[in-house]
Amino acid sequence: MKTELILDHSLPDDVVKIYSKDAQIGARILSYIDHFTTGLENLVIRSEDGVIIIKKMDIVSAAIYDKSLTIYTKEDEIKTSKALSALMKELDSKTFLQVSKSEMLNIHMIKRVEPSFSGNLVARMAYGDKVIISRRYVSKLKERLGIK
């Protein structure tokens, strides 16, 4: 792949343009850039223990169990009443992907993806967690990871 940096001083300060013939390569480049630009952003979570501030990039996955959202980070499990859709909206990032009706994950924390029953996949995460990817979301995950 050939890459080139062209500086265009006529662009606004907060604009970067990326040109690619291949959509998957373009999406992967945007995901990498997103990974480095969102890593320092914090997320405020209200839980039973009070208000907790975590770095977005520390989130490994999140899942709803018994109407409670549990956010799994590198070191903690944080329970909150926040909806999964609200969390996804706050993350607003190419780094995070909803993989079932009740779960989402950080694609940069995936170590391995394995086939499972009836078209589902299992993602083995960096800190030992396993996340089931529902058939409905398999194509989105494959596209995001650049798997054909």
CSV table of C-alpha atoms in Angstrom, one decimal:
chain,number,residue,atom,x,y,z
A,1,MET,CA,0.0,0.0,0.0
A,2,LYS,CA,1.3,3.4,-0.9
A,3,THR,CA,0.7,6.2,1.6
A,4,GLU,CA,1.4,9.9,1.2
A,5,LEU,CA,0.9,13.0,3.4
A,6,ILE,CA,-0.3,16.1,1.6
A,7,LEU,CA,-0.6,19.3,3.6
A,8,ASP,CA,-3.5,21.5,2.6
A,9,HIS,CA,-3.5,24.8,4.5
A,10,SER,CA,-6.9,25.8,3.1
A,11,LEU,CA,-8.6,23.1,5.2
A,12,PRO,CA,-10.2,24.0,8.5
A,13,ASP,CA,-8.1,23.1,11.6
A,14,ASP,CA,-10.3,20.1,12.5
A,15,VAL,CA,-10.5,18.5,9.1
A,16,VAL,CA,-8.4,15.6,7.8
A,17,LYS,CA,-9.2,13.9,4.4
A,18,ILE,CA,-8.3,10.3,3.6
A,19,TYR,CA,-8.6,9.0,0.0
A,20,SER,CA,-8.8,5.3,-0.7
A,21,LYS,CA,-10.1,3.2,-3.6
A,22,ASP,CA,-10.9,0.3,-1.2
A,23,ALA,CA,-13.7,0.9,1.4
A,24,GLN,CA,-12.3,-1.7,3.8
A,25,ILE,CA,-8.8,-0.2,3.8
A,26,GLY,CA,-10.3,3.2,4.3
A,27,ALA,CA,-12.5,2.0,7.2
A,28,ARG,CA,-9.5,0.3,8.8
A,29,ILE,CA,-7.4,3.5,8.5
A,30,LEU,CA,-10.3,5.5,10.1
A,31,SER,CA,-10.5,2.9,12.9
A,32,TYR,CA,-6.8,3.2,13.6
A,33,ILE,CA,-7.0,7.0,13.7
A,34,ASP,CA,-10.0,6.8,15.9
A,35,HIS,CA,-8.1,4.5,18.3
A,36,PHE,CA,-5.4,7.1,18.8
A,37,THR,CA,-7.6,10.2,19.0
A,38,THR,CA,-10.2,8.8,21.4
A,39,GLY,CA,-7.9,7.0,23.8
A,40,LEU,CA,-7.6,9.9,26.2
A,41,GLU,CA,-11.3,10.8,26.4
A,42,ASN,CA,-13.1,9.9,29.6
A,43,LEU,CA,-16.6,8.6,30.2
A,44,VAL,CA,-18.6,9.4,33.3
A,45,ILE,CA,-20.7,6.5,34.7
A,46,ARG,CA,-23.2,6.6,37.5
A,47,SER,CA,-23.2,3.4,39.5
A,48,GLU,CA,-24.4,2.2,42.9
A,49,ASP,CA,-20.9,3.2,44.2
A,50,GLY,CA,-21.2,6.8,43.0
A,51,VAL,CA,-19.8,8.5,39.9
A,52,ILE,CA,-17.0,6.7,38.2
A,53,ILE,CA,-14.7,8.2,35.5
A,54,ILE,CA,-13.1,5.7,33.1
A,55,LYS,CA,-11.1,6.1,29.9
A,56,LYS,CA,-13.1,5.0,26.9
A,57,MET,CA,-10.3,3.0,25.6
A,58,ASP,CA,-10.1,1.0,28.8
A,59,ILE,CA,-13.5,-0.5,28.0
A,60,VAL,CA,-13.3,-4.1,26.9
A,61,SER,CA,-17.0,-4.9,26.5
A,62,ALA,CA,-20.4,-4.2,28.0
A,63,ALA,CA,-23.5,-6.4,28.5
A,64,ILE,CA,-27.0,-6.1,29.9
A,65,TYR,CA,-28.0,-8.7,32.5
A,66,ASP,CA,-31.2,-8.5,34.5
A,67,LYS,CA,-31.9,-4.9,33.2
A,68,SER,CA,-28.5,-3.7,34.5
A,69,LEU,CA,-25.6,-2.7,32.2
A,70,THR,CA,-22.2,-4.1,33.3
A,71,ILE,CA,-19.2,-2.3,31.7
A,72,TYR,CA,-16.1,-4.5,31.7
A,73,THR,CA,-12.8,-2.6,31.8
A,74,LYS,CA,-9.2,-3.8,32.0
A,75,GLU,CA,-9.5,-3.8,35.8
A,76,ASP,CA,-13.2,-3.5,36.9
A,77,GLU,CA,-16.8,-4.4,36.3
A,78,ILE,CA,-19.0,-1.4,36.7
A,79,LYS,CA,-22.8,-1.8,37.0
A,80,THR,CA,-25.0,1.0,35.9
A,81,SER,CA,-28.6,1.6,35.0
A,82,LYS,CA,-27.5,3.2,31.7
A,83,ALA,CA,-29.0,1.7,28.5
A,84,LEU,CA,-26.7,0.0,26.1
A,85,SER,CA,-27.9,2.3,23.3
A,86,ALA,CA,-27.0,5.4,25.4
A,87,LEU,CA,-23.6,4.0,26.1
A,88,MET,CA,-23.0,3.3,22.4
A,89,LYS,CA,-24.1,6.9,21.6
A,90,GLU,CA,-21.7,8.3,24.2
A,91,LEU,CA,-18.8,6.3,22.8
A,92,ASP,CA,-19.8,7.4,19.2
A,93,SER,CA,-16.8,5.6,17.8
A,94,LYS,CA,-15.6,3.2,15.1
A,95,THR,CA,-13.7,1.4,17.9
A,96,PHE,CA,-16.9,0.1,19.6
A,97,LEU,CA,-19.4,-2.3,18.0
A,98,GLN,CA,-22.7,-3.7,19.2
A,99,VAL,CA,-22.5,-7.5,18.6
A,100,SER,CA,-25.9,-8.6,19.9
A,101,LYS,CA,-29.1,-7.1,21.3
A,102,SER,CA,-27.5,-6.9,24.7
A,103,GLU,CA,-23.7,-6.7,24.2
A,104,MET,CA,-21.0,-4.5,22.7
A,105,LEU,CA,-17.2,-4.7,22.5
A,106,ASN,CA,-14.1,-2.8,21.8
A,107,ILE,CA,-12.7,-4.2,18.5
A,108,HIS,CA,-9.2,-3.3,19.5
A,109,MET,CA,-9.4,-5.7,22.5
A,110,ILE,CA,-10.2,-8.7,20.4
A,111,LYS,CA,-7.5,-11.3,20.4
A,112,ARG,CA,-9.2,-14.1,18.4
A,113,VAL,CA,-12.5,-14.8,16.7
A,114,GLU,CA,-13.8,-18.3,16.5
A,115,PRO,CA,-16.9,-19.9,14.8
A,116,SER,CA,-19.7,-21.0,17.1
A,117,PHE,CA,-23.1,-22.6,16.8
A,118,SER,CA,-25.6,-21.7,14.1
A,119,GLY,CA,-23.6,-18.9,12.4
A,120,ASN,CA,-22.6,-17.0,15.6
A,121,LEU,CA,-19.0,-16.2,16.4
A,122,VAL,CA,-17.1,-16.0,19.7
A,123,ALA,CA,-14.7,-13.2,20.3
A,124,ARG,CA,-11.9,-13.9,22.8
A,125,MET,CA,-11.0,-10.6,24.4
A,126,ALA,CA,-7.6,-9.4,25.6
A,127,TYR,CA,-8.4,-9.8,29.3
A,128,GLY,CA,-9.9,-13.3,29.0
A,129,ASP,CA,-13.5,-12.5,28.4
A,130,LYS,CA,-15.6,-14.3,25.8
A,131,VAL,CA,-18.2,-12.3,23.8
A,132,ILE,CA,-20.8,-14.0,21.6
A,133,ILE,CA,-21.3,-12.2,18.3
A,134,SER,CA,-24.9,-12.8,17.1
A,135,ARG,CA,-25.4,-13.8,13.4
A,136,ARG,CA,-27.1,-10.5,12.8
A,137,TYR,CA,-23.9,-8.6,13.6
A,138,VAL,CA,-21.3,-11.0,12.2
A,139,SER,CA,-21.0,-9.2,8.9
A,140,LYS,CA,-20.5,-5.8,10.6
A,141,LEU,CA,-17.7,-7.3,12.8
A,142,LYS,CA,-16.0,-8.9,9.7
A,143,GLU,CA,-16.2,-5.6,7.8
A,144,ARG,CA,-14.8,-3.7,10.8
A,145,LEU,CA,-11.9,-6.1,11.2
A,146,GLY,CA,-11.3,-6.5,7.5
A,147,ILE,CA,-12.1,-10.2,7.4
A,148,LYS,CA,-13.4,-11.5,4.1
